[in-house]
Short mmCIF file of C-alpha atoms and ligand atoms in Angstrom, two decimals:
data_model
loop_
_atom_site.label_atom_id
_atom_site.label_comp_id
_atom_site.label_asym_id
_atom_site.label_seq_id
_atom_site.Cartn_x
_atom_site.Cartn_y
_atom_site.Cartn_z
CA MET A 1 143.79 53.18 10.44
CA GLN A 2 146.14 55.79 9.93
CA PHE A 3 149.50 57.74 11.03
CA ILE A 4 147.90 61.09 10.55
CA ASP A 5 144.45 61.50 8.73
CA LEU A 6 144.26 63.91 6.12
CA GLY A 7 141.43 62.35 4.98
CA ALA A 8 139.49 62.72 8.11
CA GLN A 9 140.11 66.90 7.71
CA ARG A 10 139.17 66.80 3.89
CA GLU A 11 135.37 65.05 4.86
CA ARG A 12 135.18 67.75 7.76
CA MET A 13 135.86 70.45 6.50
CA GLY A 14 133.59 69.99 3.35
CA ASP A 15 133.69 71.90 0.02
CA ARG A 16 135.33 74.23 1.12
CA LEU A 17 139.15 73.81 0.44
CA LYS A 18 137.83 72.75 -3.46
CA ALA A 19 135.65 75.96 -3.42
CA ALA A 20 138.44 77.76 -2.43
CA ILE A 21 140.95 76.17 -4.83
CA ASP A 22 138.37 76.22 -7.26
CA ARG A 23 138.19 80.44 -7.18
CA VAL A 24 141.91 80.25 -7.78
CA VAL A 25 142.19 78.11 -10.69
CA GLU A 26 139.69 80.61 -12.26
CA SER A 27 141.47 83.43 -11.48
CA GLY A 28 144.23 82.79 -13.06
CA ARG A 29 146.65 84.42 -9.73
CA TYR A 30 149.05 81.24 -9.72
CA ILE A 31 152.05 83.52 -8.65
CA LEU A 32 151.75 85.81 -5.15
CA GLY A 33 147.34 86.16 -5.61
CA PRO A 34 145.82 87.93 -2.77
CA GLU A 35 145.25 84.77 -0.84
CA VAL A 36 149.09 84.84 -0.18
CA GLY A 37 148.74 88.49 1.46
CA GLU A 38 145.58 87.91 3.37
CA PHE A 39 147.01 84.25 4.36
CA GLU A 40 150.15 85.98 5.77
CA GLN A 41 148.24 88.24 7.76
CA LYS A 42 145.68 85.55 9.80
CA LEU A 43 148.64 84.06 10.35
CA ALA A 44 150.60 86.41 11.53
CA VAL A 45 148.02 87.44 13.56
CA TYR A 46 147.43 83.40 15.08
CA VAL A 47 151.18 83.63 15.78
CA GLY A 48 151.58 87.22 17.28
CA SER A 49 154.04 88.23 15.75
CA LYS A 50 154.02 91.49 13.45
CA HIS A 51 155.62 89.82 9.96
CA CYS A 52 155.01 86.73 8.01
CA ILE A 53 156.22 86.37 4.88
CA ALA A 54 155.18 83.21 3.09
CA CYS A 55 157.62 81.00 1.14
CA ALA A 56 158.41 78.28 -0.57
CA ASN A 57 159.36 75.08 2.12
CA GLY A 58 160.54 74.68 5.83
CA THR A 59 163.99 74.31 4.76
CA ASP A 60 163.96 78.02 2.65
CA ALA A 61 162.15 79.29 5.70
CA LEU A 62 165.66 78.56 7.37
CA LEU A 63 167.82 79.29 5.41
CA LEU A 64 166.54 82.81 4.24
CA PRO A 65 167.19 84.39 7.49
CA LEU A 66 170.74 82.93 7.39
CA TYR A 67 170.85 84.31 4.55
CA ALA A 68 169.73 87.92 4.82
CA SER A 69 171.66 87.89 8.23
CA GLY A 70 175.31 87.12 6.22
CA ILE A 71 175.89 84.40 8.45
CA GLY A 72 178.85 82.05 6.23
CA PRO A 73 181.67 80.84 6.14
CA GLY A 74 183.55 80.46 9.09
CA ASP A 75 180.70 81.21 11.38
CA ALA A 76 178.88 78.37 14.25
CA VAL A 77 175.68 77.98 14.21
CA PHE A 78 174.94 75.42 17.34
CA VAL A 79 171.38 72.98 16.31
CA PRO A 80 170.49 70.02 17.89
CA SER A 81 171.46 66.91 16.69
CA PHE A 82 168.04 65.09 16.97
CA THR A 83 165.90 65.98 14.71
CA PHE A 84 165.22 66.09 11.16
CA ALA A 85 167.88 66.93 8.63
CA ALA A 86 167.59 70.20 7.53
CA THR A 87 167.98 72.03 10.59
CA ALA A 88 171.61 71.60 9.85
CA GLU A 89 171.40 70.89 6.28
CA VAL A 90 170.17 74.97 5.65
CA VAL A 91 173.77 75.50 8.53
CA ALA A 92 175.95 74.11 5.75
CA LEU A 93 174.30 75.30 3.10
CA ALA A 94 175.02 79.13 3.54
CA LYS A 95 179.19 77.26 4.18
CA ALA A 96 178.71 78.49 7.27
CA GLU A 97 179.00 75.10 10.08
CA PRO A 98 176.34 73.89 12.57
CA VAL A 99 177.74 72.98 15.59
CA PHE A 100 175.74 69.45 17.26
CA VAL A 101 174.37 69.67 20.72
CA ASP A 102 173.39 67.36 22.75
CA VAL A 103 168.92 66.97 23.61
CA GLU A 104 167.24 67.46 26.82
CA ALA A 105 165.95 64.05 27.37
CA ASP A 106 162.47 65.20 28.50
CA SER A 107 160.96 67.53 26.14
CA TYR A 108 163.78 66.62 23.40
CA ASN A 109 164.54 69.93 23.00
CA ILE A 110 168.27 71.66 22.96
CA ASP A 111 170.24 70.94 26.80
CA ILE A 112 171.12 73.99 27.95
CA ALA A 113 174.00 72.54 29.18
CA SER A 114 175.24 70.98 26.57
CA LEU A 115 174.84 73.95 24.60
CA GLU A 116 176.80 76.64 27.11
CA ALA A 117 179.47 74.36 26.94
CA ALA A 118 179.79 73.96 22.74
CA ILE A 119 179.41 77.64 22.60
CA SER A 120 182.30 77.91 24.79
CA MET A 121 184.59 75.21 23.22
CA VAL A 122 183.67 77.25 19.55
CA LYS A 123 185.01 80.99 21.60
CA ALA A 124 188.29 78.54 23.55
CA GLU A 125 189.17 76.30 19.98
CA GLY A 126 188.61 80.38 18.12
CA ARG A 127 188.30 79.10 14.95
CA LEU A 128 185.38 79.88 14.16
CA LYS A 129 182.83 82.57 15.10
CA PRO A 130 179.35 81.49 17.29
CA LYS A 131 176.85 83.16 15.02
CA ALA A 132 173.61 81.99 16.20
CA ILE A 133 171.65 79.27 17.80
CA ILE A 134 167.83 77.33 15.71
CA PRO A 135 166.39 75.55 18.54
CA VAL A 136 164.17 72.94 17.01
CA ASP A 137 160.25 73.20 19.00
CA LEU A 138 160.73 69.38 18.29
CA PHE A 139 157.58 67.62 18.15
CA GLY A 140 155.29 70.73 18.69
CA LEU A 141 156.80 71.23 22.25
CA GLY A 142 158.58 75.33 22.50
CA ALA A 143 162.61 74.68 23.51
CA ASP A 144 162.95 76.25 26.71
CA TYR A 145 163.58 80.09 25.08
CA ALA A 146 163.74 81.91 28.97
CA ALA A 147 167.45 79.99 29.04
CA ILE A 148 168.06 79.98 25.16
CA MET A 149 167.37 84.20 24.96
CA LYS A 150 169.53 84.73 27.81
CA ILE A 151 172.27 82.77 26.39
CA ALA A 152 171.81 84.63 23.10
CA GLU A 153 172.09 87.82 24.43
CA ARG A 154 174.74 87.64 26.12
CA GLU A 155 176.83 85.86 23.77
CA LYS A 156 174.92 87.82 21.11
CA LEU A 157 173.97 85.27 19.00
CA MET A 158 170.88 85.23 16.24
CA VAL A 159 167.88 82.98 17.59
CA ILE A 160 166.42 81.29 15.03
CA GLU A 161 163.14 79.18 15.64
CA ASP A 162 162.65 76.50 13.92
CA ALA A 163 159.10 75.92 14.46
CA ALA A 164 158.06 73.19 11.05
CA GLN A 165 156.31 71.01 13.38
CA ALA A 166 155.26 73.52 16.03
CA ILE A 167 152.68 75.92 15.02
CA GLY A 168 149.46 76.05 17.57
CA GLY A 169 151.81 75.21 20.41
CA SER A 170 153.06 77.53 22.59
CA VAL A 171 155.56 78.69 25.78
CA GLU A 172 153.85 80.69 28.87
CA GLY A 173 151.06 82.13 26.72
CA ARG A 174 152.90 83.17 23.81
CA MET A 175 152.75 80.84 20.54
CA CYS A 176 155.76 79.05 19.00
CA GLY A 177 157.59 80.70 15.88
CA SER A 178 157.54 83.90 17.40
CA PHE A 179 160.76 83.27 19.22
CA GLY A 180 163.56 84.42 18.56
CA ALA A 181 164.69 86.87 15.70
CA VAL A 182 163.41 85.02 13.16
CA GLY A 183 160.74 81.53 13.09
CA ALA A 184 160.50 79.32 10.36
CA THR A 185 157.96 77.09 9.87
CA SER A 186 156.48 74.26 7.58
CA PHE A 187 153.46 73.13 5.98
CA TYR A 188 154.17 69.95 4.76
CA PRO A 189 150.99 68.54 4.29
CA ALA A 190 152.10 66.39 7.83
CA LYS A 191 152.11 68.86 9.71
CA PRO A 192 149.82 70.39 12.48
CA LEU A 193 149.16 73.82 9.87
CA GLY A 194 149.40 71.35 6.59
CA CYS A 195 149.09 72.28 3.11
CA TYR A 196 148.20 70.01 -0.02
CA GLY A 197 151.96 70.80 -1.16
CA ASP A 198 155.28 72.44 0.06
CA GLY A 199 154.70 75.09 1.64
CA GLY A 200 156.96 77.27 4.69
CA ALA A 201 156.93 80.78 6.43
CA MET A 202 158.83 83.15 8.59
CA PHE A 203 158.37 85.50 11.41
CA THR A 204 158.98 88.18 12.64
CA ASN A 205 159.21 91.09 14.66
CA ASP A 206 161.89 93.19 12.96
CA ASP A 207 160.61 95.25 10.22
CA ALA A 208 164.24 95.67 8.70
CA LEU A 209 164.83 92.12 8.43
CA ALA A 210 161.18 91.01 6.83
CA ALA A 211 161.76 93.52 3.98
CA LYS A 212 165.18 91.56 3.98
CA LEU A 213 163.42 88.31 3.77
CA ARG A 214 160.55 89.12 1.57
CA SER A 215 163.97 90.10 -0.74
CA PHE A 216 165.67 87.48 -0.25
CA ALA A 217 162.59 85.05 -1.36
CA PHE A 218 162.33 87.07 -4.47
CA HIS A 219 165.60 87.40 -6.59
CA GLY A 220 167.04 89.39 -3.67
CA LYS A 221 164.75 92.14 -5.23
CA GLY A 222 165.16 96.12 -4.71
CA GLU A 223 162.45 98.82 -5.73
CA THR A 224 160.62 96.81 -8.40
CA GLN A 225 161.02 93.06 -9.77
CA TYR A 226 163.90 93.64 -11.98
CA ASP A 227 166.04 95.50 -9.33
CA ASN A 228 168.43 93.21 -8.21
CA ILE A 229 170.04 94.52 -4.93
CA HIS A 230 170.90 90.81 -3.19
CA VAL A 231 171.59 87.21 -4.69
CA GLY A 232 168.75 85.89 -4.01
CA VAL A 233 166.36 82.62 -4.64
CA ASN A 234 163.19 81.91 -5.72
CA SER A 235 161.04 80.75 -2.76
CA ARG A 236 157.51 81.42 -2.70
CA LEU A 237 153.97 80.01 -1.25
CA ASP A 238 152.06 79.05 -4.57
CA THR A 239 148.40 80.83 -4.37
CA ILE A 240 146.48 77.79 -3.88
CA GLN A 241 148.43 76.84 -0.94
CA ALA A 242 148.09 79.78 0.31
CA ALA A 243 143.62 79.63 -0.33
CA ILE A 244 144.08 75.98 1.74
CA LEU A 245 145.81 76.82 4.41
CA ILE A 246 142.95 80.11 4.79
CA GLU A 247 140.86 77.14 5.04
CA LYS A 248 142.88 75.36 7.11
CA LEU A 249 143.76 77.84 10.02
CA ALA A 250 140.43 78.75 10.20
CA ILE A 251 139.90 75.04 12.08
CA LEU A 252 143.42 75.18 13.81
CA GLU A 253 142.90 76.39 17.15
CA GLU A 254 139.78 73.81 17.48
CA GLU A 255 142.71 71.08 15.79
CA MET A 256 144.89 71.57 18.54
CA VAL A 257 141.90 71.44 21.44
CA ALA A 258 141.64 67.92 19.85
CA ARG A 259 144.92 67.00 19.88
CA GLN A 260 145.56 68.09 23.73
CA VAL A 261 142.43 65.38 25.06
CA VAL A 262 143.85 62.72 22.50
CA ALA A 263 147.44 63.16 24.07
CA LYS A 264 145.82 63.25 27.54
CA ARG A 265 144.31 60.28 26.94
CA TYR A 266 147.57 58.59 25.82
CA ALA A 267 148.97 59.90 29.13
CA GLU A 268 146.63 58.57 31.40
CA GLY A 269 146.79 54.49 29.54
CA LEU A 270 150.21 54.48 29.36
CA GLY A 271 152.44 56.51 31.42
CA ASP A 272 152.42 53.57 33.81
CA VAL A 273 153.78 50.41 31.29
CA VAL A 274 156.06 53.56 28.62
CA LYS A 275 157.83 56.32 29.35
CA VAL A 276 155.06 59.25 27.90
CA ALA A 277 155.64 62.87 26.44
CA GLU A 278 155.99 65.42 29.18
CA VAL A 279 154.90 68.89 28.54
CA PRO A 280 156.36 71.71 30.94
CA ALA A 281 154.18 73.36 32.74
CA GLY A 282 153.03 76.82 31.09
CA SER A 283 153.59 74.97 27.64
CA ARG A 284 150.92 73.40 24.99
CA SER A 285 152.76 71.29 22.43
CA ALA A 286 151.06 71.38 19.10
CA TRP A 287 151.57 67.71 19.14
CA ALA A 288 153.08 66.91 15.68
CA GLN A 289 154.04 64.20 17.20
CA TYR A 290 153.14 61.78 19.92
CA ALA A 291 156.26 59.42 21.42
CA ILE A 292 157.17 57.29 24.26
CA GLU A 293 160.20 55.73 24.76
CA THR A 294 160.63 51.52 25.92
CA SER A 295 163.07 49.18 25.73
CA GLY A 296 161.88 46.71 23.08
CA ARG A 297 160.98 49.28 20.85
CA ASP A 298 161.29 47.23 17.47
CA ALA A 299 159.33 44.07 19.11
CA LEU A 300 156.20 46.87 19.92
CA LYS A 301 156.69 48.05 16.47
CA ALA A 302 156.31 44.93 15.35
CA HIS A 303 153.99 43.77 17.47
CA LEU A 304 151.84 46.95 16.74
CA GLN A 305 151.55 46.51 12.88
CA GLU A 306 150.36 42.82 13.21
CA GLN A 307 147.47 44.64 14.30
CA GLY A 308 147.32 47.14 11.50
CA ILE A 309 148.33 49.98 13.52
CA PRO A 310 151.30 52.10 12.37
CA SER A 311 153.66 53.76 14.38
CA VAL A 312 157.30 55.59 12.84
CA ILE A 313 160.93 55.66 14.33
CA TYR A 314 161.67 59.14 14.80
CA TYR A 315 164.29 60.05 14.20
CA VAL A 316 166.34 56.83 13.36
CA LYS A 317 169.79 58.26 13.61
CA PRO A 318 171.00 62.18 15.40
CA LEU A 319 172.94 64.17 13.00
CA HIS A 320 175.74 63.85 14.33
CA GLU A 321 176.20 60.19 13.19
CA GLN A 322 174.84 60.67 9.15
CA VAL A 323 177.27 60.57 6.89
CA ALA A 324 176.96 63.96 5.44
CA TYR A 325 177.40 65.70 9.29
CA ARG A 326 179.72 63.73 11.04
CA HIS A 327 182.59 65.76 10.52
CA PHE A 328 180.73 69.18 11.61
CA PRO A 329 181.49 69.56 15.79
CA GLN A 330 180.05 68.29 18.31
CA ALA A 331 179.65 69.44 22.25
CA PRO A 332 182.39 68.60 24.78
CA GLY A 333 181.11 65.50 26.53
CA GLY A 334 179.04 63.80 23.56
CA LEU A 335 175.60 63.60 22.77
CA PRO A 336 173.85 60.85 24.85
CA VAL A 337 170.60 61.25 24.72
CA SER A 338 170.78 62.24 21.00
CA GLU A 339 172.56 58.87 20.23
CA ALA A 340 169.99 56.39 22.63
CA LEU A 341 167.23 57.79 21.86
CA PRO A 342 167.00 56.09 18.05
CA LYS A 343 167.10 52.76 20.06
CA ARG A 344 164.06 53.78 22.13
CA ILE A 345 161.89 55.93 20.80
CA LEU A 346 158.40 55.65 19.00
CA CYS A 347 155.50 58.26 17.76
CA LEU A 348 152.70 56.64 17.63
CA PRO A 349 148.93 57.72 15.47
CA MET A 350 148.30 61.51 16.52
CA HIS A 351 145.68 63.85 15.11
CA PRO A 352 142.84 65.98 16.00
CA TYR A 353 140.75 63.00 14.51
CA LEU A 354 142.07 60.10 16.28
CA LEU A 355 138.59 57.91 17.10
CA THR A 356 138.44 56.80 20.92
CA ASP A 357 137.67 53.41 19.76
CA ASP A 358 140.91 53.31 17.68
CA GLN A 359 142.75 55.28 21.02
CA ASP A 360 142.41 52.87 22.89
CA ARG A 361 142.88 50.21 20.93
CA ILE A 362 146.35 51.26 20.33
CA ILE A 363 146.36 51.81 24.69
CA ALA A 364 145.74 48.08 24.59
CA ALA A 365 147.95 46.76 21.74
CA ILE A 366 150.92 48.77 23.71
CA ARG A 367 149.72 47.46 27.37
CA ASN A 368 148.97 44.17 26.19
CA PHE A 369 153.11 43.80 24.64
CA VAL A 370 154.40 45.25 27.96
CA GLY A 371 152.14 43.02 30.29
CA SER A 372 153.42 39.96 28.42
CA ASN A 373 157.12 40.69 27.62
CA SER A 374 158.19 42.53 31.36
CA ALA A 375 160.37 40.26 33.00
CA ARG A 376 161.92 41.10 29.19
CA LEU A 377 161.85 44.21 29.08
CA ALA A 378 163.28 44.68 32.59
CA ALA A 379 166.17 43.05 32.05
CA GLU A 380 167.02 45.32 28.84
C1 LIG B 401 162.16 69.68 12.32
C2 LIG B 401 161.64 70.23 10.71
N1 LIG B 401 162.97 71.02 10.70
C3 LIG B 401 162.66 71.66 9.18
C4 LIG B 401 161.62 70.86 8.04
C5 LIG B 401 161.60 71.44 7.20
O1 LIG B 401 161.02 71.72 6.39
P1 LIG B 401 160.29 71.16 4.69
O2 LIG B 401 159.51 69.55 4.49
O3 LIG B 401 159.24 71.80 4.40
O4 LIG B 401 160.98 71.64 3.91
C6 LIG B 401 160.94 70.10 8.80
C7 LIG B 401 159.97 69.01 8.32
O5 LIG B 401 159.38 68.34 7.57
C8 LIG B 401 160.99 69.55 10.19
O6 LIG B 401 160.32 68.67 10.96
#
């Protein structure tokens, strides 16, 4: 059993992927070939954003909007602590300071009260200038954009949506990636829309910002490649990866439907014995991960492993406790949810091709573990 079965997807797609790769190899247009533009247009339509600018990875997709907006030394960027390192890393790379905010216990996304408190703290201290928020759509579930955008407008903060895990997810009918001034995503192979290497993209409705992002991704180019108007970087999506992504985007919606079925089966099979993921009404998760929470998590993980069932702990330590980030500011009142989750969370196999029999085996193994350890778990 695989945690994420990319082989099953490859098999299902038959020769389409190979043919797409062969076409690029034979064309010789390895950098910025026509597939890159075609993919950008198709993904912009899917996400519902005016512009899609492909880049080399999801980390650059977060970093380039900071560069393009001049966010840097003396600026504060509010980020959740319970996320992948890249969300805060880009802020530090831009020489601004990440300010760590707690997450909600149910959605695992940025906590609005903690965000408000962190903004007030930074304003009262006066050392940093509040400039932006990077909400993360963790595990594929969109953050609370109604509340976030209200705060951002009031405080004049830029919102950069970290939708690295959430392409295919939606909030109130709007696709993840389309929120804020810029949405950023990753095509890392295990993501809901993944390629066969590194890749990423940025989304925006703002024409001027789109032009700037494209420039920063291409050595700060102006009118031509040899006209440099910004200090930029080299961040492009390879043509081969774009060709692969065009094929995978064509089946993404079908895969999303299949992921919802898997998630529903987990919720129905496990909801009475462990804490299962909750999706607010009006949202669709892209189910990049299916997380459960329980006491006795380490013993459960070992129990699953004994039965050949893979599981992963995302994330073992929140960012505000990591050596590289612990000196940055934190929201007042501490980050209790971000600190408690790493002890309880466990992500189960989740992909569109998970066989019902395999899923039932996972559910039975967890029920069996909880049943035979109920007295001990209740005491923990
Ligand atoms: C929440 C989040 N942000 C950013 C990234 C960075 O993406 P990449 O690995 O493509 O640089 C990832 C994934 O790896 C992620 O999960």
